Structures are given as C-alpha cells and as structure tokens.
Amino acid sequence: MKKKSVNLITAVGVLVVLSGAYVGVKAYVAKQEAADTESAEEENPEIISIASADVKSIKFVIDKKEVTFEKDGDSWVKSDETGFPVDQDKIDTLVSSLNSIKAERTLENVEDASEYELDQPENTITVTTEDGETTVIQLGMENDSTSQEYIDLNKDSSTVYVVSNSTFSSFEGTLYDFAKSGVFPTVDSSTVSKISVDGKDSSYVVEKDENNFWNITGDGETEKADSAKATSLASTLSSVAYASYVNYNCAEDELSQYGLDKPYAEITVDYQEEVEKESTDDENEAENGDGEGSEASGDENQADENADSETDGSESLDEDADSETDGNESSDEDADSETDGNESLDEDVDVADTEDSEPETEMVDRELVIQVGDQSSDGGRYVRVNDSNEIYTISEDSLDTFLGKTNADFWDLTVSYLSANNLDTLDVNYGGEDYIVNVSRETSEDENVETSNNETEDEDTTDSTSSDVADGNDVEGNAADDNTSSGDLTGEDTENTDDSSSTASTTSSTSVTLSYTLNGKDLDSTTFTTFYNKLINMTAQKRLTDEFKSNTDPEMTVKFTDIDGNEMEVEYYSYDTNYYAAVINKKVYLVNKMTVKELFQAFESVTGEKEENEKAETTDPETNASTDNAETETTEASEDAEE
C-alpha cells in the first residue's frame, strides 16, 4: 500500500513538471512569433499611407506631360480640361493604390541618385490632400531580374526605397486610358435592311427587297444575293467594338490627321430599333377618369344593394323574433359580401395599374454611318460614327468583313430556280431531241367543322402531305403531293352537333394536285420531281466574269415558263475535265461535272432512255447460251486448223 502511494506521488510530480514545461514552451513560441512579426515590420515598413477620402488632387506624367486630376464634389475632373470624359473608376483605383505601400528594402545614405535613375525619374506623382499636405513620389529604375522598382519620397534621394514594380503600374498608359470610352452602337442584325459600302477599292450595296430577299448591287447591276453571305455580313455588326479611344472632341480641321477628312471608306447601315412608344397625357387622364367613375359607380350600386338588404332585415324583425335573428345573420353576410366586393374591385384596379405600367414599344428606322480613315498604330483604323466628334479605332479584322469586297463576293450561285408550284411548261432539248413537259393543276376545296372542344368530327378524312416552298433557296418537295389536309362532315354530323347545343366553326382548305405529261403522255410524278429537284437546286462553285464561247452545241437546253408566262433558259456546255458551264442570261456558272452528269441521268429516267439502254445491255439467257456455243465451236475449229 505504501509503495502504491509513492508511485502516485511520483506520477503527480511528473505531470506538474510537464505542465510547467508546456506553459513555458507556449510562452516562448508566442514571444518568438511576436518578435518575428516585429522584425518583419521593421524589414518592410509602411512608407506611404494616404486615405482615399483625404485626396484632393493627384498629378503625374502621361505622354511626357504632367496631368492633374482633382476632385469636384464627388467626381474627378481633368483640371485644365473639365470636359474631358474622366474614367472615375480608373482614378479611384489610382488613389486607392496609395492607401498602404510598404518597402521591400530601404537603402540609406545614398550619395548618387543617378545609380537608381532618380536624377531623371520615369514619373513623378504628386498627391495633395484636403488639408493641403503634399506627398511627392519619384519613380526611378526598374530591376527586371528582381521585379522591383526604386523610388524616393518628397525628392529626398538620400533614402531610396525598393518596392514591387507592380505597385505603380496603374499610373501607366496614354491619356485616353484614363478616359471613359463610348460603346459602339448596338444593332439587331435581324432588323438590318440595307448595307452600303463606298470605298476607294470597291463599292457595293446589299439590300432586302419587298419579299425580304437579299439583292446585291455593284457596277450598276442588281441581282439576287446569296442569303447566307448577306445574313453573315449583317450579323457581323453585332460583334463590332471599339479598340481604343483617340479623341473625345475632334474639330473639323483635325480630321485630316486621322485620314477622316477624305475617308478611306464609308459604311452605311439601315436598320430598326425598338423604342418606348410615347403616349399623350390626355389619354392617360381619360383612362384614369373612366376608372374612377367606374369605381364610384360600383360603390353606389353596392350601397344600394346593402340598403335594400337592411330593409329586408327590418321587415323580418317585425314578423318573428326567430326571423329577426335570421335577418341579422343575413345582414352580416351582406356586409361580408360588400367587403369581398370591394376587395375584388381593388384587385381589378391593381391588375389594370400593372397593365398600364408596361410601356408600349414601336420600331423606328435608324441609320448607322461609319467613316473609316487611316491605319492606326494599334493595328486598326481610325473611325468616326454618325458624325460624332469622338474618334476611335476598330480592328482591321472587323472592318475587313465589309471592306475589300465586291459584288461578286455576294453572288447567289444557284443556277436556275423555279418552284414546281409556279411552273407551267418545261421545254428540254437533250441528245438532239426536243421534249416538253406540261403541268396540270386540279384544285379542290374541303370543309372541316371544329367543335367547341376544338376537335374535328369527320366520318371520312383524307390525309395528304402539304408542300409549299417559302424561300427560293429551299429544296423543292414532291410537287405531286402538294395537297393540304382535308375532311368532310356529313349532314348527320351537323345535326348531332346542333342537338348537343355546342358551338361549331366551319373552315375550308384548298388543296392543289399537280400532274405532268411528257410530249402529251402521262408522266410519273416521282420520276419527274426527282429530275426537277436536281435541276432547280443546281449550285455552281463559281462564276466566270470573262466572256464565254463554245465551239460545240449545248448538251442540254432547258426553258422554264411559269404560270405568268415569264421565261428562263439555261444551257449546259462541257467546259473542262472538272466543270460544266451553265449559261443563263449571259451569266456563266461553273458546275461540278459529276453533278451535271447525275442531272442528265435523271432526265434519261424521265424519257425512258435510261431503261432502254439498260435493256439493250442485258441480253436473253438463251441468246447468251447459243452465242457461247458458237464461240466454242469457232475456237475448236481454229485449233484443228493450226494442227
């Protein structure tokens, strides 16, 4: 027992010693950390500490000139040019960078300031606070290997401080790096109707017609434009942006220094913009007056109803005590009803107010004019927009989308398109033979009756495929199937509808069926439309601008005549090993040779020539057998003769 007590006392003693050691170590560590922090603060002392709210003005060198920005109320202005569009955020960033600057090293007793280029500083920053105190910071040499910069304070070069070379980076740049730049006008490409480019190298106009198709005008000629290319040109406007700000108030006599007195090119865009529609105060007052009158009228009617209700309640009191109780309960219900009615009226007014608060909009015509000048040092060109006094630059990549183009760059390369819906006759000369395809149309009207549940009740419904071409560049569908859905409703159905007291609406649809004949004989619709689709969707790789002459006759000539009597003729000539020349209206399209060959084969299917050729190549099995025997006998006779 005594031995156990000794061991316990020994354990307690060890624990006390360890606890004391722990406390001592912890105190030492805390003291050491405090010492290290104090040492670090001594090694990196704070040399500049200016509160942003205290700064009255700040002056530094921009483009080798001293520029001063000073506070005017809550805004920064350029002291010698108050109209200059100062970028408030940019100057605030400059000032906040002076809140706390620490030195990474301090060099004392410096005898030669030129060692650190502080005799001719790169920049001098002068900060003046509201109380008139001034701090001058001279920026000297940068040490690229250590990413550090040498500075002195208040022109005392005997002490030089070493700071990170990013400390004063926000003070670098040109004057217009400290200006609030404008934004290039926003243009919704879907509303663009015309783009005109008038340049020294080329001029052209891309414009939508009354049918919303793009046309290209150049060299005095107008023709259909490639829809994808024209749309892409308009879409480019949404991505155009200013590259740099050059001059916020350029005078007319200063335009020449940017090449804008005689622009290199001028781009004009006609488009529309959605704006809020203006409404007259009289209309608003009239609407408000009507609303108040209606509300007052509603209150009067409600009051009359309540008065009647009270009278009925009194009569009920005179007749019977039990009825009196019922009458009072009824009055309470009327009061509740009156309250609910007022709440409902208030809700209606709130809804009306919400609807009135939504502004009406309308589309207005706009014009964007971009004058393009000389090339700038940033790899773009100087521009002036809508006769503004502001000069910017735009990258040449953005401008090249519009400049240096010709009308040929926007030509539509579809050779000959006419929807089968508008075709009357097709005259074809192929292989020296003349063929004529006539189109017949059969029109029928069908009536559909829609019940009140928007369901069509039909006993006999004929389903067919509707095919209509909305755009000249669309692929033509099967013209023989150009019918719309139709349905018939019998008299019995109509009677049932009336007996059920439901409301029915009658609609009619027109379906057109196309059929074809070749030289007076019926022609399979599918065979013809297969050929016709290849014909009207023929697309060239390019167009010839030089005169084209051929020493041979065309391999195929096709003349379209539409339902209005207009004619269009295209001739296909063999051009070289790669192309056929398709000539139409003196325009020469070069089309892939294999594509034209497929067209010829499709027409041979129309005439039946392809099937005849295939039959001629395929001989009768008995003929083959006799021919083989004859060849065998001839071979054996020859061998005997040789022996």
mmCIF file of N, CA and C in Angstrom, residues 572-622:
data_model
loop_
_atom_site.group_PDB
_atom_site.id
_atom_site.type_symbol
_atom_site.label_atom_id
_atom_site.label_comp_id
_atom_site.label_asym_id
_atom_site.label_seq_id
_atom_site.Cartn_x
_atom_site.Cartn_y
_atom_site.Cartn_z
ATOM 1 N N TYR A 572 -26.342 23.931 -120.868
ATOM 2 C CA TYR A 572 -25.234 23.232 -120.221
ATOM 3 C C TYR A 572 -24.218 22.810 -121.283
ATOM 4 N N TYR A 573 -22.970 23.341 -121.156
ATOM 5 C CA TYR A 573 -21.869 23.013 -122.063
ATOM 6 C C TYR A 573 -20.776 22.290 -121.281
ATOM 7 N N SER A 574 -20.098 21.373 -121.939
ATOM 8 C CA SER A 574 -18.914 20.770 -121.332
ATOM 9 C C SER A 574 -17.803 21.819 -121.346
ATOM 10 N N TYR A 575 -17.212 22.098 -120.158
ATOM 11 C CA TYR A 575 -16.225 23.191 -120.045
ATOM 12 C C TYR A 575 -14.801 22.650 -120.002
ATOM 13 N N ASP A 576 -14.522 21.762 -119.052
ATOM 14 C CA ASP A 576 -13.218 21.108 -118.970
ATOM 15 C C ASP A 576 -13.414 19.790 -118.226
ATOM 16 N N THR A 577 -12.322 19.211 -117.747
ATOM 17 C CA THR A 577 -12.429 17.903 -117.088
ATOM 18 C C THR A 577 -13.133 17.977 -115.740
ATOM 19 N N ASN A 578 -13.279 19.176 -115.185
ATOM 20 C CA ASN A 578 -13.868 19.325 -113.855
ATOM 21 C C ASN A 578 -15.251 19.964 -113.860
ATOM 22 N N TYR A 579 -15.531 20.776 -114.851
ATOM 23 C CA TYR A 579 -16.744 21.583 -114.800
ATOM 24 C C TYR A 579 -17.567 21.496 -116.081
ATOM 25 N N TYR A 580 -18.865 21.752 -115.882
ATOM 26 C CA TYR A 580 -19.771 22.120 -116.966
ATOM 27 C C TYR A 580 -20.031 23.616 -116.829
ATOM 28 N N ALA A 581 -20.254 24.275 -117.971
ATOM 29 C CA ALA A 581 -20.624 25.686 -117.954
ATOM 30 C C ALA A 581 -22.127 25.778 -118.140
ATOM 31 N N ALA A 582 -22.809 26.350 -117.131
ATOM 32 C CA ALA A 582 -24.248 26.590 -117.228
ATOM 33 C C ALA A 582 -24.442 28.062 -117.545
ATOM 34 N N VAL A 583 -25.011 28.347 -118.719
ATOM 35 C CA VAL A 583 -25.148 29.723 -119.196
ATOM 36 C C VAL A 583 -26.607 30.129 -119.120
ATOM 37 N N ILE A 584 -26.862 31.245 -118.414
ATOM 38 C CA ILE A 584 -28.217 31.763 -118.281
ATOM 39 C C ILE A 584 -28.161 33.280 -118.201
ATOM 40 N N ASN A 585 -28.894 33.932 -119.075
ATOM 41 C CA ASN A 585 -28.934 35.401 -119.114
ATOM 42 C C ASN A 585 -27.531 36.006 -119.164
ATOM 43 N N LYS A 586 -26.679 35.426 -119.988
ATOM 44 C CA LYS A 586 -25.296 35.879 -120.190
ATOM 45 C C LYS A 586 -24.420 35.682 -118.953
ATOM 46 N N LYS A 587 -24.939 34.988 -117.955
ATOM 47 C CA LYS A 587 -24.143 34.653 -116.776
ATOM 48 C C LYS A 587 -23.655 33.222 -116.938
ATOM 49 N N VAL A 588 -22.387 33.009 -116.615
ATOM 50 C CA VAL A 588 -21.775 31.696 -116.805
ATOM 51 C C VAL A 588 -21.408 31.114 -115.441
ATOM 52 N N TYR A 589 -22.039 29.990 -115.098
ATOM 53 C CA TYR A 589 -21.784 29.302 -113.837
ATOM 54 C C TYR A 589 -20.965 28.039 -114.127
ATOM 55 N N LEU A 590 -19.941 27.815 -113.317
ATOM 56 C CA LEU A 590 -19.157 26.587 -113.438
ATOM 57 C C LEU A 590 -19.639 25.605 -112.377
ATOM 58 N N VAL A 591 -20.184 24.453 -112.884
ATOM 59 C CA VAL A 591 -20.807 23.471 -112.005
ATOM 60 C C VAL A 591 -20.010 22.175 -112.046
ATOM 61 N N ASN A 592 -19.918 21.518 -110.907
ATOM 62 C CA ASN A 592 -19.209 20.243 -110.817
ATOM 63 C C ASN A 592 -19.723 19.269 -111.882
ATOM 64 N N LYS A 593 -18.799 18.659 -112.599
ATOM 65 C CA LYS A 593 -19.170 17.823 -113.741
ATOM 66 C C LYS A 593 -20.009 16.622 -113.324
ATOM 67 N N MET A 594 -19.682 15.990 -112.200
ATOM 68 C CA MET A 594 -20.427 14.824 -111.757
ATOM 69 C C MET A 594 -21.872 15.191 -111.406
ATOM 70 N N THR A 595 -22.068 16.390 -110.860
ATOM 71 C CA THR A 595 -23.420 16.824 -110.516
ATOM 72 C C THR A 595 -24.282 16.959 -111.764
ATOM 73 N N VAL A 596 -23.692 17.502 -112.832
ATOM 74 C CA VAL A 596 -24.442 17.647 -114.083
ATOM 75 C C VAL A 596 -24.707 16.279 -114.708
ATOM 76 N N LYS A 597 -23.747 15.370 -114.621
ATOM 77 C CA LYS A 597 -23.953 14.018 -115.148
ATOM 78 C C LYS A 597 -25.149 13.345 -114.457
ATOM 79 N N GLU A 598 -25.265 13.539 -113.158
ATOM 80 C CA GLU A 598 -26.401 12.985 -112.425
ATOM 81 C C GLU A 598 -27.709 13.598 -112.911
ATOM 82 N N LEU A 599 -27.678 14.893 -113.272
ATOM 83 C CA LEU A 599 -28.861 15.551 -113.829
ATOM 84 C C LEU A 599 -29.269 14.890 -115.145
ATOM 85 N N PHE A 600 -28.285 14.640 -116.011
ATOM 86 C CA PHE A 600 -28.576 14.005 -117.303
ATOM 87 C C PHE A 600 -29.193 12.614 -117.105
ATOM 88 N N GLN A 601 -28.629 11.853 -116.175
ATOM 89 C CA GLN A 601 -29.150 10.508 -115.921
ATOM 90 C C GLN A 601 -30.576 10.555 -115.396
ATOM 91 N N ALA A 602 -30.869 11.544 -114.545
ATOM 92 C CA ALA A 602 -32.220 11.681 -114.011
ATOM 93 C C ALA A 602 -33.201 12.006 -115.134
ATOM 94 N N PHE A 603 -32.765 12.818 -116.127
ATOM 95 C CA PHE A 603 -33.665 13.129 -117.234
ATOM 96 C C PHE A 603 -33.859 11.922 -118.153
ATOM 97 N N GLU A 604 -32.830 11.104 -118.289
ATOM 98 C CA GLU A 604 -32.976 9.882 -119.089
ATOM 99 C C GLU A 604 -34.017 8.955 -118.468
ATOM 100 N N SER A 605 -34.146 8.997 -117.156
ATOM 101 C CA SER A 605 -35.200 8.225 -116.497
ATOM 102 C C SER A 605 -36.569 8.802 -116.839
ATOM 103 N N VAL A 606 -36.653 10.121 -117.004
ATOM 104 C CA VAL A 606 -37.916 10.763 -117.368
ATOM 105 C C VAL A 606 -38.342 10.339 -118.776
ATOM 106 N N THR A 607 -37.385 10.320 -119.714
ATOM 107 C CA THR A 607 -37.722 9.991 -121.107
ATOM 108 C C THR A 607 -37.827 8.493 -121.348
ATOM 109 N N GLY A 608 -37.317 7.683 -120.411
ATOM 110 C CA GLY A 608 -37.309 6.238 -120.594
ATOM 111 C C GLY A 608 -36.084 5.746 -121.315
ATOM 112 N N GLU A 609 -35.202 6.647 -121.710
ATOM 113 C CA GLU A 609 -33.989 6.265 -122.445
ATOM 114 C C GLU A 609 -33.052 5.445 -121.580
ATOM 115 N N LYS A 610 -33.017 5.753 -120.295
ATOM 116 C CA LYS A 610 -32.124 5.021 -119.392
ATOM 117 C C LYS A 610 -32.533 3.564 -119.307
ATOM 118 N N GLU A 611 -33.839 3.296 -119.215
ATOM 119 C CA GLU A 611 -34.319 1.921 -119.129
ATOM 120 C C GLU A 611 -34.032 1.158 -120.431
ATOM 121 N N GLU A 612 -34.194 1.836 -121.575
ATOM 122 C CA GLU A 612 -33.932 1.192 -122.856
ATOM 123 C C GLU A 612 -32.462 0.811 -122.996
ATOM 124 N N ASN A 613 -31.593 1.690 -122.531
ATOM 125 C CA ASN A 613 -30.156 1.399 -122.595
ATOM 126 C C ASN A 613 -29.809 0.210 -121.720
ATOM 127 N N GLU A 614 -30.427 0.168 -120.543
ATOM 128 C CA GLU A 614 -30.147 -0.953 -119.647
ATOM 129 C C GLU A 614 -30.643 -2.264 -120.243
ATOM 130 N N LYS A 615 -31.802 -2.226 -120.921
ATOM 131 C CA LYS A 615 -32.319 -3.432 -121.557
ATOM 132 C C LYS A 615 -31.425 -3.880 -122.704
ATOM 133 N N ALA A 616 -30.906 -2.913 -123.448
ATOM 134 C CA ALA A 616 -30.041 -3.242 -124.579
ATOM 135 C C ALA A 616 -28.758 -3.913 -124.110
ATOM 136 N N GLU A 617 -28.279 -3.486 -122.932
ATOM 137 C CA GLU A 617 -27.037 -4.057 -122.407
ATOM 138 C C GLU A 617 -27.265 -5.453 -121.832
ATOM 139 N N THR A 618 -28.528 -5.732 -121.447
ATOM 140 C CA THR A 618 -28.851 -7.041 -120.862
ATOM 141 C C THR A 618 -29.452 -7.935 -121.951
ATOM 142 N N THR A 619 -28.806 -9.062 -122.346
ATOM 143 C CA THR A 619 -29.283 -9.947 -123.416
ATOM 144 C C THR A 619 -30.043 -11.128 -122.842
ATOM 145 N N ASP A 620 -30.794 -11.859 -123.747
ATOM 146 C CA ASP A 620 -31.590 -13.003 -123.332
ATOM 147 C C ASP A 620 -30.691 -14.175 -122.943
ATOM 148 N N PRO A 621 -31.006 -14.941 -121.894
ATOM 149 C CA PRO A 621 -30.161 -16.071 -121.466
ATOM 150 C C PRO A 621 -29.935 -17.099 -122.563
ATOM 151 N N GLU A 622 -31.024 -17.419 -123.415
ATOM 152 C CA GLU A 622 -30.856 -18.389 -124.499
ATOM 153 C C GLU A 622 -29.878 -17.867 -125.539
#
